[in-house]
Backbone as a chain_set.jsonl record, in Angstrom:
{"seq": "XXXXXXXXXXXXXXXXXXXXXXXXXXXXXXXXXXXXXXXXXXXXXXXXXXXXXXXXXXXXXXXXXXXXXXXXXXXXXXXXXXXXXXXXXXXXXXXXXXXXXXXXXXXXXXXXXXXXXXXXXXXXXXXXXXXXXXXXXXXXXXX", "coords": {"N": [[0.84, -1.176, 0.0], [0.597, 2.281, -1.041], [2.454, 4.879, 1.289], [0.957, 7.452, 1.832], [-1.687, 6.77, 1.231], [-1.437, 4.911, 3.28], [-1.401, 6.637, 5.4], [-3.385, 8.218, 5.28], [-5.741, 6.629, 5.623], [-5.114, 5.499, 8.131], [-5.172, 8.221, 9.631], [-8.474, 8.959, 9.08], [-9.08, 6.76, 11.119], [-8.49, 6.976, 13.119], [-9.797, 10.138, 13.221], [-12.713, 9.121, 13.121], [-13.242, 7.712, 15.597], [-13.472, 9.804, 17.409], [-15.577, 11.271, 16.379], [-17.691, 9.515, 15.742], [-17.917, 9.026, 18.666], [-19.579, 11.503, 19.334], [-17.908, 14.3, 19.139], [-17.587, 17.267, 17.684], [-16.316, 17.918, 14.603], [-13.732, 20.005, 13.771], [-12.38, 22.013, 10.672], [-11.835, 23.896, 10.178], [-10.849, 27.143, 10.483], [-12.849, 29.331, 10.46], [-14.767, 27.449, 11.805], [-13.764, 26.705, 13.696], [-13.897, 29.071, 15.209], [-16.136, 29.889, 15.114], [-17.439, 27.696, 16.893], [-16.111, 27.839, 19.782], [-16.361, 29.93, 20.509], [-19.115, 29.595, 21.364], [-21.27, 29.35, 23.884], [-21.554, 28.299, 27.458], [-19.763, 25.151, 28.225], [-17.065, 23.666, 26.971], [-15.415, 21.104, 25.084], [-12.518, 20.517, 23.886], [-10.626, 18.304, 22.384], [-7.717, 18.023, 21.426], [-6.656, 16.55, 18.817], [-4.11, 13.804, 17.415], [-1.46, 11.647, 15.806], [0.075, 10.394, 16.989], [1.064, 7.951, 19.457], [0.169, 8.172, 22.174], [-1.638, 9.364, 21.294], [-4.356, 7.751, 20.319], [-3.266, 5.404, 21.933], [-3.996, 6.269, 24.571], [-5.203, 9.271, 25.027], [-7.511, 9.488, 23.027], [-8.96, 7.123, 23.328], [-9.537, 8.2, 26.119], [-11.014, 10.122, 25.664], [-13.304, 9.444, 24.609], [-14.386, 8.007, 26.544], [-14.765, 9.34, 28.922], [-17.08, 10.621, 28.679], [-19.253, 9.727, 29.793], [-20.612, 10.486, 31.985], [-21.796, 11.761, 35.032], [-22.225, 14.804, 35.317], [-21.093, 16.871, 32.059], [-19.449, 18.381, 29.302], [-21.249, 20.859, 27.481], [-20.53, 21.05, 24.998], [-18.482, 19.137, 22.364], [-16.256, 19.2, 21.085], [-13.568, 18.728, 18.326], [-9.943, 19.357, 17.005], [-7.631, 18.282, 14.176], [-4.235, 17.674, 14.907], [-1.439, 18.611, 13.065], [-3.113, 17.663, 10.791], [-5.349, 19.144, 9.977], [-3.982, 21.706, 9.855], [-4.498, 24.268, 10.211], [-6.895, 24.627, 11.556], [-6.084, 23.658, 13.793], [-4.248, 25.792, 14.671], [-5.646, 28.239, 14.894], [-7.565, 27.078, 16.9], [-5.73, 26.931, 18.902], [-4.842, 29.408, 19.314], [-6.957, 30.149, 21.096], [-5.777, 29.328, 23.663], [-4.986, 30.415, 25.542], [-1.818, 31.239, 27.388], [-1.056, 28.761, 28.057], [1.5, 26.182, 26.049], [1.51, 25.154, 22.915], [-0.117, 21.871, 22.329], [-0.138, 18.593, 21.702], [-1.252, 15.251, 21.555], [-3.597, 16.782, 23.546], [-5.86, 18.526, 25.777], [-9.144, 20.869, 25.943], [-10.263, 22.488, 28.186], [-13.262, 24.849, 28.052], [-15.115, 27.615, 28.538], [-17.591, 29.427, 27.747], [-16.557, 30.868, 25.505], [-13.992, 31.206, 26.74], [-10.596, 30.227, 28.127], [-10.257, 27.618, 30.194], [-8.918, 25.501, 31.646], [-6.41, 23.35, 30.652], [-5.56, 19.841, 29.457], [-2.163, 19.15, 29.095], [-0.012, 16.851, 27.239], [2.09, 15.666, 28.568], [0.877, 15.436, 30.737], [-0.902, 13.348, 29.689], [0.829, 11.601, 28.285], [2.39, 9.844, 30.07], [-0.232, 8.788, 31.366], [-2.541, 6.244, 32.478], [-5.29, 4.919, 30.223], [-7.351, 5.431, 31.792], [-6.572, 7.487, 34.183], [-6.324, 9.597, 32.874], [-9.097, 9.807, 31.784], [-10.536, 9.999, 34.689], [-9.169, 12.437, 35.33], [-10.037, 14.208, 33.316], [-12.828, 13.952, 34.123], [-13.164, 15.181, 36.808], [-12.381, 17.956, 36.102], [-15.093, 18.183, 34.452], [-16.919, 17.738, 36.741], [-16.231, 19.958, 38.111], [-16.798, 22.434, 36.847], [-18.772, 21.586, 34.881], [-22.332, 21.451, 34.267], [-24.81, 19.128, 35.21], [-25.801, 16.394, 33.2]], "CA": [[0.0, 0.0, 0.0], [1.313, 3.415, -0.975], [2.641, 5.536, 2.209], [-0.019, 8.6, 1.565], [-3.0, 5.958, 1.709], [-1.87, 4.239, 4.605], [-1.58, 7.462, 6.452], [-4.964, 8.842, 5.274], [-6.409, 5.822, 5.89], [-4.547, 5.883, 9.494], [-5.63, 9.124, 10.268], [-9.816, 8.538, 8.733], [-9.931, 5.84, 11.643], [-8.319, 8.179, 14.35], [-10.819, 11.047, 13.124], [-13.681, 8.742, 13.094], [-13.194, 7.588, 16.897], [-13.869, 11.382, 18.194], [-16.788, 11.68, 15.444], [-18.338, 8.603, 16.764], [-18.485, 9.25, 19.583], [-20.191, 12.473, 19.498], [-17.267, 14.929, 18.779], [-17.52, 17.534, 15.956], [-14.648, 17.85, 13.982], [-13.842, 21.241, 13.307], [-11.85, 21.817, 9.702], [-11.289, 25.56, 9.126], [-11.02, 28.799, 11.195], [-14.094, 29.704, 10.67], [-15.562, 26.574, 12.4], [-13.383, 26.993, 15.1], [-14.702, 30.672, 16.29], [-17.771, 29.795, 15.578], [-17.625, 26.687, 17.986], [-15.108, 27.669, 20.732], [-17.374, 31.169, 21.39], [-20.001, 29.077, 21.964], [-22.009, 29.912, 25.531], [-21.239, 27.046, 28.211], [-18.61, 24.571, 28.433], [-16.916, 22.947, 25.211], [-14.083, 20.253, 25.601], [-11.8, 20.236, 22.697], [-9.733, 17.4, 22.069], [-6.74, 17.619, 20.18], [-6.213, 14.694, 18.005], [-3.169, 13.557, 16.641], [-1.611, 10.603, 15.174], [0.679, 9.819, 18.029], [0.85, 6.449, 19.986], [-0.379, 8.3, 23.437], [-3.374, 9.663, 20.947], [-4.483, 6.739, 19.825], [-3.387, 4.617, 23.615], [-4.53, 7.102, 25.573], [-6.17, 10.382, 24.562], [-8.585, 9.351, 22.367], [-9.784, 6.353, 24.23], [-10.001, 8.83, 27.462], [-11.888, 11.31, 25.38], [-14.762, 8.728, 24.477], [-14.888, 7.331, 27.604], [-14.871, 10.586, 29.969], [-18.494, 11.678, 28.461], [-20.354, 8.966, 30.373], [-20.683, 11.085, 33.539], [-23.432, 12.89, 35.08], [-21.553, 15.946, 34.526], [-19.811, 16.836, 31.195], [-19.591, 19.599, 29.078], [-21.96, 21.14, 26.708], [-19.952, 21.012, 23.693], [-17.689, 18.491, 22.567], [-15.175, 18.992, 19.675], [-11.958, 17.835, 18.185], [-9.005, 19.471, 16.084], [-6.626, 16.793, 14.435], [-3.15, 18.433, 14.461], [-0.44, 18.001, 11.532], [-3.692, 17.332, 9.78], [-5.814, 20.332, 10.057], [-3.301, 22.72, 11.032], [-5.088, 26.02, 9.995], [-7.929, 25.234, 12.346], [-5.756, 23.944, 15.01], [-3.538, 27.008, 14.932], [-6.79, 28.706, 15.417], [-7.606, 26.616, 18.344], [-4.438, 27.057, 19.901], [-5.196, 30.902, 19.836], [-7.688, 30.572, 22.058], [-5.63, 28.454, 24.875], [-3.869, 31.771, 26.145], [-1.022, 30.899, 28.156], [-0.669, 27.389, 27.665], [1.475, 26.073, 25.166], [0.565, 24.21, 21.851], [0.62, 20.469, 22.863], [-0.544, 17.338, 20.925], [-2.391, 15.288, 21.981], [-4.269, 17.631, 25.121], [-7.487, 18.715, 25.895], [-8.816, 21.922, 26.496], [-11.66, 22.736, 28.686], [-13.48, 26.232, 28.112], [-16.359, 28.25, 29.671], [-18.096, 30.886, 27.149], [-15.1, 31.108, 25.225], [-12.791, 31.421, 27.5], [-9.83, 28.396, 28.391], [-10.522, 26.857, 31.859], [-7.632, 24.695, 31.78], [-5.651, 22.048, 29.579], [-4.358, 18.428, 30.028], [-1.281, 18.522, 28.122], [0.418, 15.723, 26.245], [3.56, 15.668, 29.204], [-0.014, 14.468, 31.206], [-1.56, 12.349, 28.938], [1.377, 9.885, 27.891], [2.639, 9.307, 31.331], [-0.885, 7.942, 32.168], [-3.171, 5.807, 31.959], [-6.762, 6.176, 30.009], [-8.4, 5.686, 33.38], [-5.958, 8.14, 34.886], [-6.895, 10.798, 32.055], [-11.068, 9.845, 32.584], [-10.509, 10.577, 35.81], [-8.599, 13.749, 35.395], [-11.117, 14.778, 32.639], [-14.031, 14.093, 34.798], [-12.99, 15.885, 38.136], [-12.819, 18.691, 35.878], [-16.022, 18.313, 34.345], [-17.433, 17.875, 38.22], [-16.081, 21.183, 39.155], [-17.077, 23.236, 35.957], [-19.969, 21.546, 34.272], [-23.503, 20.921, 34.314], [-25.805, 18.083, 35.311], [-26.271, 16.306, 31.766]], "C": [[0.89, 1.245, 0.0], [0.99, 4.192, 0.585], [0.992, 5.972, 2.446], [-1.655, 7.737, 1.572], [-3.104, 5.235, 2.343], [-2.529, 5.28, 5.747], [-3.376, 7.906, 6.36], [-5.992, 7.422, 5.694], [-6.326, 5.732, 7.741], [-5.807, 7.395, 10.388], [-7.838, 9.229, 9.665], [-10.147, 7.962, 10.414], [-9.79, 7.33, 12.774], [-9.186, 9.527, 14.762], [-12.574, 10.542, 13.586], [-14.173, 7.697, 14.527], [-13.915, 8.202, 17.427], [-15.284, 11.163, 17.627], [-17.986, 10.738, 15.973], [-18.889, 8.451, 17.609], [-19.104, 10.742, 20.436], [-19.66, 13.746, 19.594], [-17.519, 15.824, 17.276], [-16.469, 17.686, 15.685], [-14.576, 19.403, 13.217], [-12.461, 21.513, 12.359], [-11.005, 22.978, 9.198], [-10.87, 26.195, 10.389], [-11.696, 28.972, 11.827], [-14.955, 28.585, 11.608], [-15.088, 26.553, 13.314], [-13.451, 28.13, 15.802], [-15.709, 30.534, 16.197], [-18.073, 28.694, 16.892], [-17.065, 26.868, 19.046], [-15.379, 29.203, 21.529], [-18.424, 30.966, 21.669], [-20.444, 29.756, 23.651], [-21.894, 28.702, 25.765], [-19.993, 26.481, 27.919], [-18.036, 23.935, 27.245], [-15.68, 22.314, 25.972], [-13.247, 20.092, 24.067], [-10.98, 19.118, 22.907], [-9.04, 17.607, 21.19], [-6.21, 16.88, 19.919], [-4.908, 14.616, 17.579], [-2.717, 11.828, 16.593], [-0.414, 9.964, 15.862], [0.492, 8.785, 18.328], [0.568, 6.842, 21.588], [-1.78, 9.141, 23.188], [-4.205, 8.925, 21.124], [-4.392, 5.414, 21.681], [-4.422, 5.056, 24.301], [-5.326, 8.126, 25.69], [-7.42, 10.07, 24.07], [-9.786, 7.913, 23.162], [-10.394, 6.962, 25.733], [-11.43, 9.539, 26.764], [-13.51, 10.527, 24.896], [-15.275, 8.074, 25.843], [-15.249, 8.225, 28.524], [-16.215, 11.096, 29.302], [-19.321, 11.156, 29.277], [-20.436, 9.227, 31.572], [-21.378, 11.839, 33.632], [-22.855, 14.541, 34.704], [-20.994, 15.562, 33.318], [-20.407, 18.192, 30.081], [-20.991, 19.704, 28.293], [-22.018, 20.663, 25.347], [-19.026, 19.912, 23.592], [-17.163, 18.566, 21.126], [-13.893, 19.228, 19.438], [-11.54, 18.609, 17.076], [-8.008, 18.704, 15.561], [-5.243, 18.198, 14.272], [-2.208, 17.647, 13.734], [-1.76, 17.32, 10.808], [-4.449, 18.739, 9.211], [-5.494, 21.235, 10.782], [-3.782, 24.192, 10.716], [-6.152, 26.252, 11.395], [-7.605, 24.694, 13.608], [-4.992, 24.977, 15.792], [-4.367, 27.943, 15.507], [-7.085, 27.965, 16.601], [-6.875, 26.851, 19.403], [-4.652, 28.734, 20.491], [-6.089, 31.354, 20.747], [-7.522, 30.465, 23.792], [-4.12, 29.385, 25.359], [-3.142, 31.474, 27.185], [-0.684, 29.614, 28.497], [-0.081, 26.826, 26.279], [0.797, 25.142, 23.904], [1.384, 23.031, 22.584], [-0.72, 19.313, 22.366], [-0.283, 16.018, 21.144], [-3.198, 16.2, 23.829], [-5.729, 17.517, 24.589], [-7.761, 19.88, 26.799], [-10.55, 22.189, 26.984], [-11.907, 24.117, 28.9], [-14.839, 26.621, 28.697], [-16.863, 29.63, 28.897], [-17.123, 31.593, 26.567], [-13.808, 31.705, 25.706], [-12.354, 30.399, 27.697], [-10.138, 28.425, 30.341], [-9.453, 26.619, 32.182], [-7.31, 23.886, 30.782], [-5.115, 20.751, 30.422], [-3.633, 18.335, 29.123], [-1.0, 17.278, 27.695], [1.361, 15.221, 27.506], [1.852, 14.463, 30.397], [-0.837, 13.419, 30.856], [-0.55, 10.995, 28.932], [2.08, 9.758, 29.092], [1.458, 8.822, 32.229], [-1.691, 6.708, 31.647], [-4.387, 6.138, 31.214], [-7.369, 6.446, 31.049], [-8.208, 6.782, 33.61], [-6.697, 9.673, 33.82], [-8.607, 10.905, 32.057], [-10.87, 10.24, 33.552], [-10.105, 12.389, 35.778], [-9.706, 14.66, 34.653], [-12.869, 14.921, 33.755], [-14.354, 14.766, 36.058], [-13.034, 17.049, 37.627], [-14.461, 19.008, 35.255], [-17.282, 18.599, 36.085], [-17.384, 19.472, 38.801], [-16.5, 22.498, 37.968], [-17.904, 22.807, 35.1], [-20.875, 21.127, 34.491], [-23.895, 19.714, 34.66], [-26.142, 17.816, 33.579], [-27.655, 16.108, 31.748]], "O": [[1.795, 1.365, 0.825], [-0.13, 4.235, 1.094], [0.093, 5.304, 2.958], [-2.657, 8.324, 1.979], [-4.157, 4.621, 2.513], [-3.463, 5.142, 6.537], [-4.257, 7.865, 7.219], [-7.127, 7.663, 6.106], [-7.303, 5.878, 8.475], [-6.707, 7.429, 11.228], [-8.35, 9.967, 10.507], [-11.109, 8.42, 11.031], [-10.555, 8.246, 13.076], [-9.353, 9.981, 15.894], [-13.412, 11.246, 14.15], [-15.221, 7.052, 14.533], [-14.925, 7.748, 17.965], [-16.167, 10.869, 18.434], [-19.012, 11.154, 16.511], [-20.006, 7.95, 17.729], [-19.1, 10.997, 21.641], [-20.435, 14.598, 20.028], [-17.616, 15.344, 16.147], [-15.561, 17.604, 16.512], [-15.279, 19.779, 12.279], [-11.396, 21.331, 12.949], [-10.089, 23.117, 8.387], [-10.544, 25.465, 11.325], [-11.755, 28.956, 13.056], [-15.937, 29.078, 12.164], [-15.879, 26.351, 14.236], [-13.077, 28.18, 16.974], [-16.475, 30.955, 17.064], [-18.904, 28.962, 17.759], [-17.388, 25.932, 19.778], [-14.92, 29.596, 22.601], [-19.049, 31.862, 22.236], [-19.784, 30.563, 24.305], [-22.01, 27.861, 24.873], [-19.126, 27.181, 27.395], [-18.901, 23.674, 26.41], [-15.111, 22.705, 26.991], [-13.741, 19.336, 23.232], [-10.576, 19.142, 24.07], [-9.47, 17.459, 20.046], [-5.285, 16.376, 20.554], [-4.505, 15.746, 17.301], [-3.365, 10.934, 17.138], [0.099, 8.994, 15.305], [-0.329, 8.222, 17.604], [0.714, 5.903, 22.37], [-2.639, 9.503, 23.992], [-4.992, 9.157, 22.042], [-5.328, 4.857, 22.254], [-5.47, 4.481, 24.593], [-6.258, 7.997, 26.484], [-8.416, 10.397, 24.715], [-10.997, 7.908, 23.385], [-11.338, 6.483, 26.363], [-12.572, 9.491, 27.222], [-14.599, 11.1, 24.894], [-16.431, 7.715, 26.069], [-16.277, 7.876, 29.104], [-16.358, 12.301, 29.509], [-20.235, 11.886, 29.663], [-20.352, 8.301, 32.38], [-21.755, 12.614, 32.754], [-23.261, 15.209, 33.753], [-20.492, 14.452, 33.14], [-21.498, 18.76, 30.12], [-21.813, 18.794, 28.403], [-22.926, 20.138, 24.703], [-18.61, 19.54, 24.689], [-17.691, 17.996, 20.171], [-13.15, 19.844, 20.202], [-12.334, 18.749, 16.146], [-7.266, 18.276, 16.446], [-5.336, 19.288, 13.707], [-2.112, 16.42, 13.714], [-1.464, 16.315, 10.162], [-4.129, 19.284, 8.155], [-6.019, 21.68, 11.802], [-3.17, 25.162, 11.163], [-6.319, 27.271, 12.065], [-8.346, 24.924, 14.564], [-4.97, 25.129, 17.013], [-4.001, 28.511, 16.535], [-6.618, 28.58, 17.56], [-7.239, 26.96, 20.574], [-4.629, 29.147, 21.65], [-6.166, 32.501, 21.188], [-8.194, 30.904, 24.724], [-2.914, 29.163, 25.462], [-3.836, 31.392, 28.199], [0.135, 29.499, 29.408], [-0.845, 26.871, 25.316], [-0.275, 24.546, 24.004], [2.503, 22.938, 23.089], [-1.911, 19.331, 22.678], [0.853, 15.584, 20.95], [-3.031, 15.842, 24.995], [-6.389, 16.947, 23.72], [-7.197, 20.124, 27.865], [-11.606, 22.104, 26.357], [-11.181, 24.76, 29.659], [-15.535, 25.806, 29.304], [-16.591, 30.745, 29.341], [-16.788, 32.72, 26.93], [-12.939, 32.418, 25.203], [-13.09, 29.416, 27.613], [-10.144, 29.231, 31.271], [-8.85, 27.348, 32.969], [-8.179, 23.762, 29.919], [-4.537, 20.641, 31.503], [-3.971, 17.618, 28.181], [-1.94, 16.491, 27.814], [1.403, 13.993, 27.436], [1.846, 13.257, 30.648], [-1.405, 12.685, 31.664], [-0.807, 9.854, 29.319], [2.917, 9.002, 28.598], [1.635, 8.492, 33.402], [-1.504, 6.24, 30.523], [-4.791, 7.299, 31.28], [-7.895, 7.532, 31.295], [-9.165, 7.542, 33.463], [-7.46, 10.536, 34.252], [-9.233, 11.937, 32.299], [-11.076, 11.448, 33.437], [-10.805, 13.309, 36.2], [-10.209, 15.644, 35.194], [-13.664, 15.847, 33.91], [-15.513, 14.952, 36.428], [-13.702, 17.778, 38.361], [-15.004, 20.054, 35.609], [-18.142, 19.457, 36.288], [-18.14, 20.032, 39.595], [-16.451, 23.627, 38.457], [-18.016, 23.638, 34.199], [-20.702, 20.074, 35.104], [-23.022, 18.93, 34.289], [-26.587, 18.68, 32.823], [-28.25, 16.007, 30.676]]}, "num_chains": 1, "name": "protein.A"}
């Protein structure tokens, strides 16, 4: 199989994880100010094509919704795939740097907090559900 259609094929499943499980996938710019000024809570996930995305991130990020809390919103940037509209994402996570795979929890477009990547692949998924969900507990809604 040529490279360029393993990867796209690679990165399809990795996209279609988030999407799945009830993630939008935001592509441009424009879809990322429109979604990330949202009113209430939004959880971004940033995807990538890592081996603590894919371990760990992405399996946290489907599993951390099934809690009586959780945000409002829920959507995903892949990075090194859609880097226009994660560059845009990143602009919104003021004082934290860019970091792939994280997750960024906001509040009426504003950043809450992040779980970097330095916290992600040093845990487990549990360990990241957990972490994800203590914040949801202390900053979002009754679903």
């Amino acid at each position: 199989m040529d490279f360029s259609l393993y990867m796209e094929d690679m990165s399809k499943q990795a996209r279609e994880e988030l999407t799945n499980s009830g993630y939008e996938e935001l592509k441009t710019p424009e879809e990322v100010d429109q979604a990330l000024t949202r009113k209430g809570t939004t959880l971004v996930a940033i995807n990538s094509m890592c081996g603590c995305a894919g371990g760990v991130a992405r399996p946290a990020a489907t599993n951390s919704i099934h809690f009586d809390k959780r945000p409002d919103h829920l959507v995903t940037v892949f990075a090194g795939q859609d880097r226009e509209a994660t560059d845009r994402a990143r602009d919104y996570f003021e004082g934290f740097p860019p970091s792939s795979p994280s997750f960024a929890l906001m509040k009426d477009g504003k950043i809450v907090t992040m779980v970097p990547r330095e916290e992600i692949e040093s845990s487990t998924p549990m360990e990241v559900v957990q972490r994800l969900q203590s914040l949801f507990d202390e900053h979002c809604e009754e679903y």
